[in-house]
Each structure stands twice: as structure tokens, then as C-alpha cells.
Coordinates of C-alpha atoms and ligand atoms in Angstrom, one line a residue:
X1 CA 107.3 129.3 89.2
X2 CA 109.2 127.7 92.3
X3 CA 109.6 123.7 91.9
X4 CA 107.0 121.3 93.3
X5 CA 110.3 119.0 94.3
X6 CA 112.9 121.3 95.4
X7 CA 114.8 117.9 96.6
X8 CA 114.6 115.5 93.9
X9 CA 116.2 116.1 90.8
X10 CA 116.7 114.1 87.5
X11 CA 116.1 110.6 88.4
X12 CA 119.7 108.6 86.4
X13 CA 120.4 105.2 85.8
X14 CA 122.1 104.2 89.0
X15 CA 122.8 100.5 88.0
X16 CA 121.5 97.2 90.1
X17 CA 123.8 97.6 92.9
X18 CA 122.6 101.0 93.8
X19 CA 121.0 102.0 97.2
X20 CA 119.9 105.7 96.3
X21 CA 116.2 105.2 96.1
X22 CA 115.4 108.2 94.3
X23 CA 117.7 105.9 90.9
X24 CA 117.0 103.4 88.5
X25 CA 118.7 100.3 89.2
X26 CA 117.2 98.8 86.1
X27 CA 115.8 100.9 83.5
X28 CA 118.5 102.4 81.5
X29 CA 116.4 104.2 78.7
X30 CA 119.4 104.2 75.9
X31 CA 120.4 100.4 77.0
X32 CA 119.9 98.2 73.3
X33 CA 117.4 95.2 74.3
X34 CA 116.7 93.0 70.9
X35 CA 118.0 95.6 68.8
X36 CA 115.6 99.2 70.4
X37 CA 116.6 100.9 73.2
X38 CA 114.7 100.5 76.4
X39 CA 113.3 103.4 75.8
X40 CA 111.4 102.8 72.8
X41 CA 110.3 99.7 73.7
X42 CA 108.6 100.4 77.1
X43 CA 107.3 103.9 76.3
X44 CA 106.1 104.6 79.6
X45 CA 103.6 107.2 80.0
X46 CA 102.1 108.9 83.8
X47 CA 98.6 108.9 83.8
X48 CA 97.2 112.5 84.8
X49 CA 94.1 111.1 86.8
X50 CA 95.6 109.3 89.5
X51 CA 99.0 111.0 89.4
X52 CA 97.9 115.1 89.7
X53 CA 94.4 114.6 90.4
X54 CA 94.3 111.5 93.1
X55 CA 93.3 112.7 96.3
X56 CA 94.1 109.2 97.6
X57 CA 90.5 109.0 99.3
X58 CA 88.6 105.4 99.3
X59 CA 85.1 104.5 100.1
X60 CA 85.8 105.1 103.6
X61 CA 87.7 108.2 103.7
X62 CA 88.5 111.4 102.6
X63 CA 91.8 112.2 101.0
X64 CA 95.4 111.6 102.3
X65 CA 97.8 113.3 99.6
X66 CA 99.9 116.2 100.5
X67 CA 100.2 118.0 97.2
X68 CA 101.7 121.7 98.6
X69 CA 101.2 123.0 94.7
X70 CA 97.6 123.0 95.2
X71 CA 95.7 126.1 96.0
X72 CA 92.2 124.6 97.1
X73 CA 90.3 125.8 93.8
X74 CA 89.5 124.0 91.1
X75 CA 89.9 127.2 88.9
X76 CA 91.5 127.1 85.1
X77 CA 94.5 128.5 87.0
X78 CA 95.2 126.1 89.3
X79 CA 94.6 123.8 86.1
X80 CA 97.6 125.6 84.0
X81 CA 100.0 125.4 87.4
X82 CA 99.4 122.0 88.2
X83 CA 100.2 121.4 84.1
X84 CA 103.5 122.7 84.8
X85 CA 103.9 120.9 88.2
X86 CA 103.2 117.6 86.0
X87 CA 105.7 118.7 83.6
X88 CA 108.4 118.9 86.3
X89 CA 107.4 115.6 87.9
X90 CA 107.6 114.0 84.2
X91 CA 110.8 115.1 83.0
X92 CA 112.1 114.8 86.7
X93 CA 111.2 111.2 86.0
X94 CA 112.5 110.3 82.0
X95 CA 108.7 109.9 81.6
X96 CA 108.7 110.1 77.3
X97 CA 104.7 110.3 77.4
X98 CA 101.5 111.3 79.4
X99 CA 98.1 110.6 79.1
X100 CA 94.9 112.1 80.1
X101 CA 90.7 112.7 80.3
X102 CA 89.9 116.0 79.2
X103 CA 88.2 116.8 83.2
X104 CA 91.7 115.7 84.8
X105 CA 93.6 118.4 83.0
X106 CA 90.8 121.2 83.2
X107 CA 87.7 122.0 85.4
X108 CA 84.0 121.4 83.8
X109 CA 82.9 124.8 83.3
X110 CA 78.7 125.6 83.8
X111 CA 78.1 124.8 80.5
X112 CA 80.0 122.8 77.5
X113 CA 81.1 126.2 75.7
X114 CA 82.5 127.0 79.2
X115 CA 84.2 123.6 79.5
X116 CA 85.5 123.5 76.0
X117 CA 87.2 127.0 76.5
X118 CA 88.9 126.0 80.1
X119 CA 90.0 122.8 78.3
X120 CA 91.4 125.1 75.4
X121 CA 93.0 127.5 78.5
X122 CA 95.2 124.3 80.1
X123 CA 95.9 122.7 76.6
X124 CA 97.7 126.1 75.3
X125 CA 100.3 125.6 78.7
X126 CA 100.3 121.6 78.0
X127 CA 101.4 122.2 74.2
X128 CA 104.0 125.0 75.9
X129 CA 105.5 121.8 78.3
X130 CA 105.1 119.6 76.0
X131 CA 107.9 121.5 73.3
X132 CA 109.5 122.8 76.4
X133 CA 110.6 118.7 77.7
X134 CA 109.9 117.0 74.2
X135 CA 107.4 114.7 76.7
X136 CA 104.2 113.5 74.5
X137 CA 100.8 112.7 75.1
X138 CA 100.1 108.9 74.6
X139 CA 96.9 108.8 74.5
X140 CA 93.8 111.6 75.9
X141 CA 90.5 110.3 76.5
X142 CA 87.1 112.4 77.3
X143 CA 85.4 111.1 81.1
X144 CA 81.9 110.2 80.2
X145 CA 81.4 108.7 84.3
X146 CA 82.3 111.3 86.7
X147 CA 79.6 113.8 85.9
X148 CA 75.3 113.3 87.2
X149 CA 74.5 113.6 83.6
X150 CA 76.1 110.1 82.9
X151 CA 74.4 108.1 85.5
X152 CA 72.7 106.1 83.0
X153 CA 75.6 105.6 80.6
X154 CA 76.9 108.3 77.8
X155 CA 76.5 106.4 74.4
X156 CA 75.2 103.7 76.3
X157 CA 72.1 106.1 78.5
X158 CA 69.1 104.9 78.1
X159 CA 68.5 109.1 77.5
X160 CA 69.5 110.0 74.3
X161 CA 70.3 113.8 75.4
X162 CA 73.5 112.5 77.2
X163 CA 74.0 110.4 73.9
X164 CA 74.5 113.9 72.7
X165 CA 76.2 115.8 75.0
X166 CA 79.1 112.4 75.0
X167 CA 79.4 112.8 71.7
X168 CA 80.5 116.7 71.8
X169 CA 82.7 116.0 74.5
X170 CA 84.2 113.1 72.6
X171 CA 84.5 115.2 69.3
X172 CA 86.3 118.3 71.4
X173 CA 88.7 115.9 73.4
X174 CA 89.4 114.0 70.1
X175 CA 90.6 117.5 68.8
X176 CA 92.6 118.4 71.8
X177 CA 94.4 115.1 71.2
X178 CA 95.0 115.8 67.4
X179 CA 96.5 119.1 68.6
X180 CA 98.6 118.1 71.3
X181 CA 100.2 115.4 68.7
X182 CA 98.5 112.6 70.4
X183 CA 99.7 109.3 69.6
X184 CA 96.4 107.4 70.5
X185 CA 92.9 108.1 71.4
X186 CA 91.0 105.4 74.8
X187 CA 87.5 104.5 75.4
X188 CA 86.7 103.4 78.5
X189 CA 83.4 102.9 78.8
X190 CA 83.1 103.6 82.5
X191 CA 79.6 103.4 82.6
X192 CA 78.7 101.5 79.4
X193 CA 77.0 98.5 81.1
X194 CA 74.2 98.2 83.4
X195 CA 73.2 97.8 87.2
X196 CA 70.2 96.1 86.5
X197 CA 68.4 94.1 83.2
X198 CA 64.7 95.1 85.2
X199 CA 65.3 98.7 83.5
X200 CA 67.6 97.7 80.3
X201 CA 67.6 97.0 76.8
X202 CA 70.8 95.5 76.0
X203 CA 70.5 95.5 72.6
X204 CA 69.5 99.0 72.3
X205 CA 72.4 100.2 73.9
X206 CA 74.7 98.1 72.3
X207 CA 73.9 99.5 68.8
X208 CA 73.7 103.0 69.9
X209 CA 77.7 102.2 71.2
X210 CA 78.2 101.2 67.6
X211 CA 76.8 103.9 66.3
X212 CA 78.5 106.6 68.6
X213 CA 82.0 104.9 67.4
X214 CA 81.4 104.7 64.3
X215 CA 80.8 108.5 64.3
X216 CA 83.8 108.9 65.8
X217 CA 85.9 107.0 63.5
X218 CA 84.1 109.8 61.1
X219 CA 85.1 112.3 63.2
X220 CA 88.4 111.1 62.8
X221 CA 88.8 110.8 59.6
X222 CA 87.1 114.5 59.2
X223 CA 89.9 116.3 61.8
X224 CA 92.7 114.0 60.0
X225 CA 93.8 112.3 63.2
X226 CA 95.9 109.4 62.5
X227 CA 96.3 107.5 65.8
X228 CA 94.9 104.7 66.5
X229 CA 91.4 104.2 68.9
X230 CA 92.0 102.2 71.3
X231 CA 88.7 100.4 73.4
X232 CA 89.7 99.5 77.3
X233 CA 88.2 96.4 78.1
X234 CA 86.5 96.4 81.9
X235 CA 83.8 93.8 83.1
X236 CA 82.5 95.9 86.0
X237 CA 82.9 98.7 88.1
X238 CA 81.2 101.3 88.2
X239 CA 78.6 99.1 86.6
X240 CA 77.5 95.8 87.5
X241 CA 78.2 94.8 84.0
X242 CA 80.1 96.9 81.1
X243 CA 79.6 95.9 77.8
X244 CA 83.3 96.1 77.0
X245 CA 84.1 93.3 79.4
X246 CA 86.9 91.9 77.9
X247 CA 89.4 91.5 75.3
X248 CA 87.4 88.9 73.5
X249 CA 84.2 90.2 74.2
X250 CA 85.4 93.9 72.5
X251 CA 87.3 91.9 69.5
X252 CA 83.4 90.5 69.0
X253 CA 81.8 93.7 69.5
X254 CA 83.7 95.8 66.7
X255 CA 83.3 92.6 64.5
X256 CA 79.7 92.5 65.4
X257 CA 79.7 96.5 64.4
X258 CA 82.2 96.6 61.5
X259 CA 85.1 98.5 63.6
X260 CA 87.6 96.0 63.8
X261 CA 89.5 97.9 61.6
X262 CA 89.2 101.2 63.1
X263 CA 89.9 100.0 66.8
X264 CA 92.9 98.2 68.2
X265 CA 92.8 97.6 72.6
X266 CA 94.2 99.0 75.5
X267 CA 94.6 95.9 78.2
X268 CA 95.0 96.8 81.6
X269 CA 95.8 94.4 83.9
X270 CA 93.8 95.2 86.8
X271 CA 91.0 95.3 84.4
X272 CA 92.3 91.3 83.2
X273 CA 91.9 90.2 86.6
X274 CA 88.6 91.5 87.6
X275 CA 87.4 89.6 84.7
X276 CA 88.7 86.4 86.3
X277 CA 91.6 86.2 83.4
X278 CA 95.4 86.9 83.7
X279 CA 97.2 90.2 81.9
X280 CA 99.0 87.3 79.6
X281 CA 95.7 85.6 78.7
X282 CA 94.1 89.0 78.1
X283 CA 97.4 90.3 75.7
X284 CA 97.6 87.1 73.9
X285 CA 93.4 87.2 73.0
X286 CA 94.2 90.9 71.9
X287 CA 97.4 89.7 69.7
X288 CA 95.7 86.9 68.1
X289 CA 93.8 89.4 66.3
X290 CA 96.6 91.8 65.8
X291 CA 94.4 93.6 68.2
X292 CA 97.1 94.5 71.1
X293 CA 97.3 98.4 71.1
X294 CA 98.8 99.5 74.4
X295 CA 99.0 98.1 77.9
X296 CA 97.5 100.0 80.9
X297 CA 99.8 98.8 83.5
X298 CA 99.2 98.5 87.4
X299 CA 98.0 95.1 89.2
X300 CA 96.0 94.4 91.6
X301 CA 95.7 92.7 95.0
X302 CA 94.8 89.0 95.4
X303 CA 93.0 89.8 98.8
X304 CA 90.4 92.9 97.5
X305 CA 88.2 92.4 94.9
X306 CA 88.6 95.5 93.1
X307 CA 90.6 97.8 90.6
X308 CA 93.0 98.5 93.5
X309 CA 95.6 100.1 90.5
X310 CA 98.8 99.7 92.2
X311 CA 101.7 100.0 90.9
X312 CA 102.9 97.3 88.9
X313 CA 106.2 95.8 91.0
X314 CA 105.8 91.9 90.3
X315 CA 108.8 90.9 88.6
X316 CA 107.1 87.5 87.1
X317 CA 103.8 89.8 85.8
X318 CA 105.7 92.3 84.1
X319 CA 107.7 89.2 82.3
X320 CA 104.6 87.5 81.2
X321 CA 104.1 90.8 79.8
X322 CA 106.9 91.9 78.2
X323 CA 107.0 88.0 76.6
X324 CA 104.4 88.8 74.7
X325 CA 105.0 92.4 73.7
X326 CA 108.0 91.0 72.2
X327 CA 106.4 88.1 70.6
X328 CA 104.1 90.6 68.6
X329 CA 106.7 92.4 68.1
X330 CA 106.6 95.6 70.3
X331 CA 104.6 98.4 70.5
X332 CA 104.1 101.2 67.4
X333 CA 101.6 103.7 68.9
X334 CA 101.3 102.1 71.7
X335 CA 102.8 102.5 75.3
X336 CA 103.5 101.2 79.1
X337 CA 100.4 103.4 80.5
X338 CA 100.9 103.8 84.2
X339 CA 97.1 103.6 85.5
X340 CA 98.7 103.3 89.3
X341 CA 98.0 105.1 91.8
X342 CA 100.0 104.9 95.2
X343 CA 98.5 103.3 98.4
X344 CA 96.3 106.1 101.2
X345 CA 99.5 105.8 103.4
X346 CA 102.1 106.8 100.6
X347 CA 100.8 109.9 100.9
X348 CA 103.9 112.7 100.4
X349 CA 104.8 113.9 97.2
X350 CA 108.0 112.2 96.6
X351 CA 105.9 108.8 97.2
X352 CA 105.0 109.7 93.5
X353 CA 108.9 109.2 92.2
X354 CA 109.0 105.9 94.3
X355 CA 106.2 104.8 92.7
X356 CA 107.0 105.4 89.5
X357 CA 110.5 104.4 89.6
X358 CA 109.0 101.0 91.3
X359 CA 106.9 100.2 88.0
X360 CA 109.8 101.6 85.6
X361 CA 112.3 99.3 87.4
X362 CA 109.6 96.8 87.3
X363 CA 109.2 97.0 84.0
X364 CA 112.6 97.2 82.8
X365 CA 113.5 94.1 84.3
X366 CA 110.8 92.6 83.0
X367 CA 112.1 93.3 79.7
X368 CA 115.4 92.3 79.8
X369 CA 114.2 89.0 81.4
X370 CA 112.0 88.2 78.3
X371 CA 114.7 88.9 75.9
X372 CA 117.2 86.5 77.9
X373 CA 114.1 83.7 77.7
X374 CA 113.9 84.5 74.1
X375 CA 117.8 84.5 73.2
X376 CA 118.1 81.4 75.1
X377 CA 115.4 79.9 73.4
X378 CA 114.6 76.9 75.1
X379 CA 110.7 77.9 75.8
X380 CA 109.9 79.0 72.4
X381 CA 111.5 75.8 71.7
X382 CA 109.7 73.3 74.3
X383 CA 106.6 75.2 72.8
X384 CA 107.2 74.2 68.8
X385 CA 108.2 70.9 69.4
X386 CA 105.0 70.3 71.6
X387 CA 102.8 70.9 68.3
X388 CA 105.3 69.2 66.1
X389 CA 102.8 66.8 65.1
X390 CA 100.7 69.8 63.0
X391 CA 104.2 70.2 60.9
X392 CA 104.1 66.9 58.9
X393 CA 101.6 63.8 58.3
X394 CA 98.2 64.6 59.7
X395 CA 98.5 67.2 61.5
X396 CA 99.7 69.4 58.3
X397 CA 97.0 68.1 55.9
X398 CA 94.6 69.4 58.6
X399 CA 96.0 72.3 58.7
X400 CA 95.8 72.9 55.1
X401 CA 92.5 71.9 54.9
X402 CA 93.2 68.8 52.8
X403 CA 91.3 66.2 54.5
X404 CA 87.8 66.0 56.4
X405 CA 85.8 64.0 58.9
X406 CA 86.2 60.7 56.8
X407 CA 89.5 60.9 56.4
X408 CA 90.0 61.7 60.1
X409 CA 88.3 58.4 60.6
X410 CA 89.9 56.5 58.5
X411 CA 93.3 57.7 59.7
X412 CA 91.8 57.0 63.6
X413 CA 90.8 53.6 62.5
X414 CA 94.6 52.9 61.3
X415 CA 96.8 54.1 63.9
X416 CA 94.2 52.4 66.8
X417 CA 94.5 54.7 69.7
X418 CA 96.0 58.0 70.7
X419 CA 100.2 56.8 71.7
X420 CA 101.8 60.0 71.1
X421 CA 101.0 62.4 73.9
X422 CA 103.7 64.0 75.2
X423 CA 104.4 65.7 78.6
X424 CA 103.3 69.3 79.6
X425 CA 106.0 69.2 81.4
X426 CA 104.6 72.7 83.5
X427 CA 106.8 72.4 86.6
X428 CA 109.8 72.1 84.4
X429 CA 108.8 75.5 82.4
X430 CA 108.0 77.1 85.8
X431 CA 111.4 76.3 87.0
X432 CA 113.0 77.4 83.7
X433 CA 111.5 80.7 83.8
X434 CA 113.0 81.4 87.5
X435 CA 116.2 80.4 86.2
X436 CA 116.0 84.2 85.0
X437 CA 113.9 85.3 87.4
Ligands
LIG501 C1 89.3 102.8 84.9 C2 90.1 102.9 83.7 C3 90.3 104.4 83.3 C4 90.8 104.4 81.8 C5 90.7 105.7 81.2 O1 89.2 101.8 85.6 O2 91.2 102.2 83.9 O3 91.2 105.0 84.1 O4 92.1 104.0 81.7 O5 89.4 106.2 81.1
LIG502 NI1 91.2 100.8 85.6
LIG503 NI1 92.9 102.3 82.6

């Protein structure tokens, strides 16, 4: 097969000072960052969807991408070319993972036998490109939104028939996964949630999204998966309102349903911010709880109100991040998901190296920023010393659970008032952080 990017080849760590565009001037997968390479530690991953199906259309346009590979068909041959197209871009890249929905990599056939055997037609060349470049798959995931049948919801419809028919397509994408080595398995629940409580009982379809899980986590267990599920907190769109909303709201779901210990959560940050919360706020809720998975990471745009999923190229975001992957201390399964896609304008192929290489870079310096604000040590220390007063006195017989509301009021009536506040001291940590910056 002739190659989809005849004029770019292996993208190299070109170091900071480098003007070739088509380099890395910051990530350097074998550098050693706090003892793992960079490598290991970001474990970035192209998202099929939006990087080999994304006709870069919006709601008031058709499509803009060139994509010369593509033949016009959605045939099962098209689908096992364009594999091998992604391949090239991938390895072209130093991409170590991919991820996908079963419908991105293969077309829906007439019926579900028909669509289980095109999906086992594209997964035979992905497992052939997958030895061939020693790229994995992150995570696969099964599309239970793009197709009439789910207009109501798949384990959330209010028709129990497309309860059904989710549930096969969940049990034959969780298999592709297992095959393919996945290291993960998402749900997204596109459209879990509703447009309008008039037609919609809440609690109904909340316990039938249990109970589809649960039987999944069977499912697993049946097929001897390993890898972690991973639930991808939204609050809207396509729905009004989707049950998953956030990361606090999913943590209290699976409690609610017993799957805490079955599930861990894939933040995104696009998804953080239509939720009116920051990536940081969203990874630290998900940490708390041991609960941080994998990252889907894009951002969005201060000016739309929508999942814009552009690449991820603030600096300061992809610190906050990286801060707290490091503070939980990295990921196992888990990855740096690119759910990006590039603008309508950046419409040639190579647009989707610059991208990339954007959020890599992006990423990378995030990184080794974070590990600098760590090694230096002057947050983490500003942060201890401001709940000093919990280590001794008190604070640590609260904390132990050795005193109660009398004894709180005794100890109020003897010290008289509150004299020991200290300063936030915000503006000073801002600045401290651009020192790195
Ligand atoms: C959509 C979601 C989706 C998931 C996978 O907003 O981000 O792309 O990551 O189903
Ligand atoms: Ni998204
Ligand atoms: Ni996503």
C-alpha cells in the first residue's frame, strides 16, 4: 500500500530550540522524569473517532478534511485500509496506544450478525498493525448514540429492545477489546440522560444503567478481561442532562449500585468544564476515591459553550494536570487519551501531525514542569504547613476521633476566639507556579 504521508516521516525529538515543525521540542519519550521515562508516564493514545473518522463538519456545515486515502464508501474495505493508514500516522507519530468505538473502526452492517462480522473483518488487520508497530489499544468502547435505535438512550431507553441490542454490542466490543490486548474498557453514556422529565422516569433508568453494568462486570469476569472499566463523566450533550454528569456524581452512582469496585473514571477535560468545574477539580474528586483511571485530554474554548475538543496546547492546564497525576502517583492502565480534534480550517492531512505534536509537546512540558514544582517543593510545602494545626493539639484529636461536640466547646470556650488564621497567600502561589511556567 502507497503511504498516506509520503512527506512526513518519523516525528524525533528535536530539542526546545528547534524550528522544524514536524519535531518534538519537548517530548523526549526515553527522557527519565521522577524516576519513568516520559514515555510511560504520559501514555498517549490517538483517538480513532475524531482522528480517521472526523469529517471536520459542524452544525453549520458539511465537512472540510482532505483525507486522499479515502475512497468514498463506507465498505469493510475501506475500513481495513484506513486501519493501516492509522497505523502509519501512529507510528509516524511515537503514538504507544490507540483507542476506539467499535463503529469508528468498522461500518454497521444491516443487521448485528452483519456488524459483528465487519467488526471481526477490521480487527483481524488492527491485531496485524498492532504486532506489526508494537502500538496498543488503550482503551475500545461500543457507540450506543450515533445510531436511530438509540434515540431514547441504550441502557438508559425508556424501550427495553435497545436495552438489548446495547447490551450485545457492548458484550462483542468488550470481546474485540480482550482480543486486541486492550488495556481498558470506556462508557460514555452518550445518550444516558434525558431531554425532558414530561416523558421520564429517572429512577427507572437509573437502575436499569446499574443493572446493564453490573452485567458487564459479569461479562467480564466470564471472557477473563482484566482491564479496568472506566465510566466517562459528561453533564450534557447530546442530552440535556446525562446521568453520568460528573466525577462525583459517577463515584455516587457505582456506590449507590455496588460498582465502585469494578469501575475506575476516565476525566476529560472538556467534559470538566461543561460541568462548570476545572480538569484539576474533576482529577482530584476522582483521586480522592482512588477513582482516577485515565484522562481524556483536549480543552475547550472559553467563548463556545460546548465540547469544542481541541487539542490540548495550554501549558498551565496540562500542569494542573500532570500535578496531580503525579501526586496519585501515575497512571497503571491508564493513559493521555487524545479526544481532539483539529479546528474546520486545519483541514489537510499533515494538520493531524501538528496537532498531535501540539498536545504531546503540550503535555510533555507539562510534565516536566510538575516534577520541577514537586522537586523544589515549596507548594507541597506552603500546602502542609497551612493544615499544620490538624498535626498536633486539637486538630489531631479530631482527627482521630478522640473528642466530640463537648469537648469542641469546651476547648472554644478556653482559647476565646479564632487568632490563628493564616494567609492563603493565592497570588503568591500563582506567581510561584509561573516561576516554572
Ligand atoms: C464524547 C466523548 C466520547 C467518549 C467515548 O463527548 O468524549 O468521545 O470519549 O465514547
Ligand atoms: Ni467529549
Ligand atoms: Ni471522551
Amino acid at each position: 500500500m502507497p503511504s498516506a504521508f509520503p512527506e512526513v516521516s518519523k516525528i524525533e525529538y528535536d530539542g526546545p530550540q528547534s524550528k522544524n515543525p514536524l519535531a518534538f521540542r519537548h517530548y523526549h519519550p526515553d527522557e527519565i522524569v521522577e524516576g519513568k521515562t516520559m514515555k510511560e508516564h504520559l501514555r498517549f493514545s490517538v483517538t480513532y473517532w475524531h482522528t480517521f473518522r472526523g469529517q471536520l463538519a459542524d452544525m453549520f456545515g458539511v465537512g472540510t478534511a482532505q483525507r486522499p486515502w479515502e475512497d468514498g464508501t463506507n465498505s469493510v474495505a475501506m475500513a481495513q485500509k484506513r486501519a493501516r493508514v492509522a497505523f502509519e500516522f501512529m507510528d509516524k507519530l511515537g503514538a504507544p496506544f490507540y483507542a476506539f468505538h467499535d463503529r469508528d473502526v468498522a461500518p454497521e452492517g444491516r443487521n448485528l450478525k452483519e456488524s459483528n462480522k465487519n467488526l471481526d473483518a477490521v480487527v483481524k488487520v488492527l491485531k496485524e498493525e498492532q504486532k506489526r508497530t508494537g502500538i496498543g489499544l488503550l482503551w475500545g468502547t461500543a457507540c450506543l448514540f450515533v445510531h436511530p435505535r438509540y434515540m431514547h438512550g441504550a441502557a438508559t431507553s425508556c424501550n427495553a429492545d435497545a436495552f438489548a441490542y446495547a447490551a450485545a454490542q457492548v458484550k462483542k466490543a468488550l470481546e474485540v477489546t480482550h482480543e486486541l490486548g486492550g488495556a481498558g474498557y470506556v462508557f460514555w453514556g452518550g445518550r444516558e440522560g434525558y431531554t425532558t422529565l414530561l416523558n421520564t422516569d429517572l429512577k427507572r433508568e437509573m437502575d436499569h444503567l446499574g443493572a446493564f453494568l453490573h452485567m458487564a462486570v459479569d461479562h467480564k469476569k466470564k471472557i477473563g478481561f482484566k482491564g479496568p472499566f472506566y465510566i466517562e463523566p459528561k453533564p450534557k450533550e447530546p442530552t440535556k442532562h446525562q446521568y453520568d454528569s460528573d466525577a462525583a456524581a459517577c463515584l455516587n452512582f457505582l456506590r449507590e449500585y455496588d460498582l465502585l469496585d469494578h469501575f475506575k473514571l476516565n476525566i476529560e477535560t472538556n467534559h470538566a468544564t461543561l460541568a462548570g468545574h476545572t480538569m484539576q477539580h474533576e482529577l482530584e474528586v476522582a483521586a480522592a476515591t482512588n477513582a482516577l483511571g485515565s484522562i481524556d485530554a483536549n480543552m475547550g474554548d472559553v467563548m463556545l459553550g460546548w465540547d469544542t475538543d481541541q487539542f490540548p496546547t495550554d501549558v498551565y492546564l496540562t500542569t494542573q494536570v500532570m500535578l496531580t497525576i503525579l501526586k496519585m502517583g501515575g497512571f497503571t492502565t491508564g493513559g493521555t487519551n487524545f479526544d481532539a480534534k483539529v479546528r474546520r480550517e486545519s483541514f489537510e492531512p499533515v494538520d493531524l501531525f501538528y496537532a498531535h505534536i501540539a498536545g504531546m509537546d503540550a503535555f510533555a512540558r507539562g510534565l516536566k514542569i510538575a516534577a520541577a514544582i514537586r522537586k523544589d517543593g515549596r507548594l507541597a510545602g506552603f500546602v502542609k504547613q497551612r493544615y499544620s494545626s490538624w498535626d498536633s493539639s486539637i486538630g489531631a484529636k479530631i482527627e482521630k476521633g478522640k473528642v466530640g461536640f463537648k469537648e469542641l466547646e469546651a476547648y472554644a470556650l478556653q482559647i476565646g476566639e479564632v487568632t490563628t488564621n493564616t494567609s492563603g497567600r493565592q497570588e503568591y502561589l500563582e506567581n510561584l507556579i509561573n516561576e516554572f511556567i
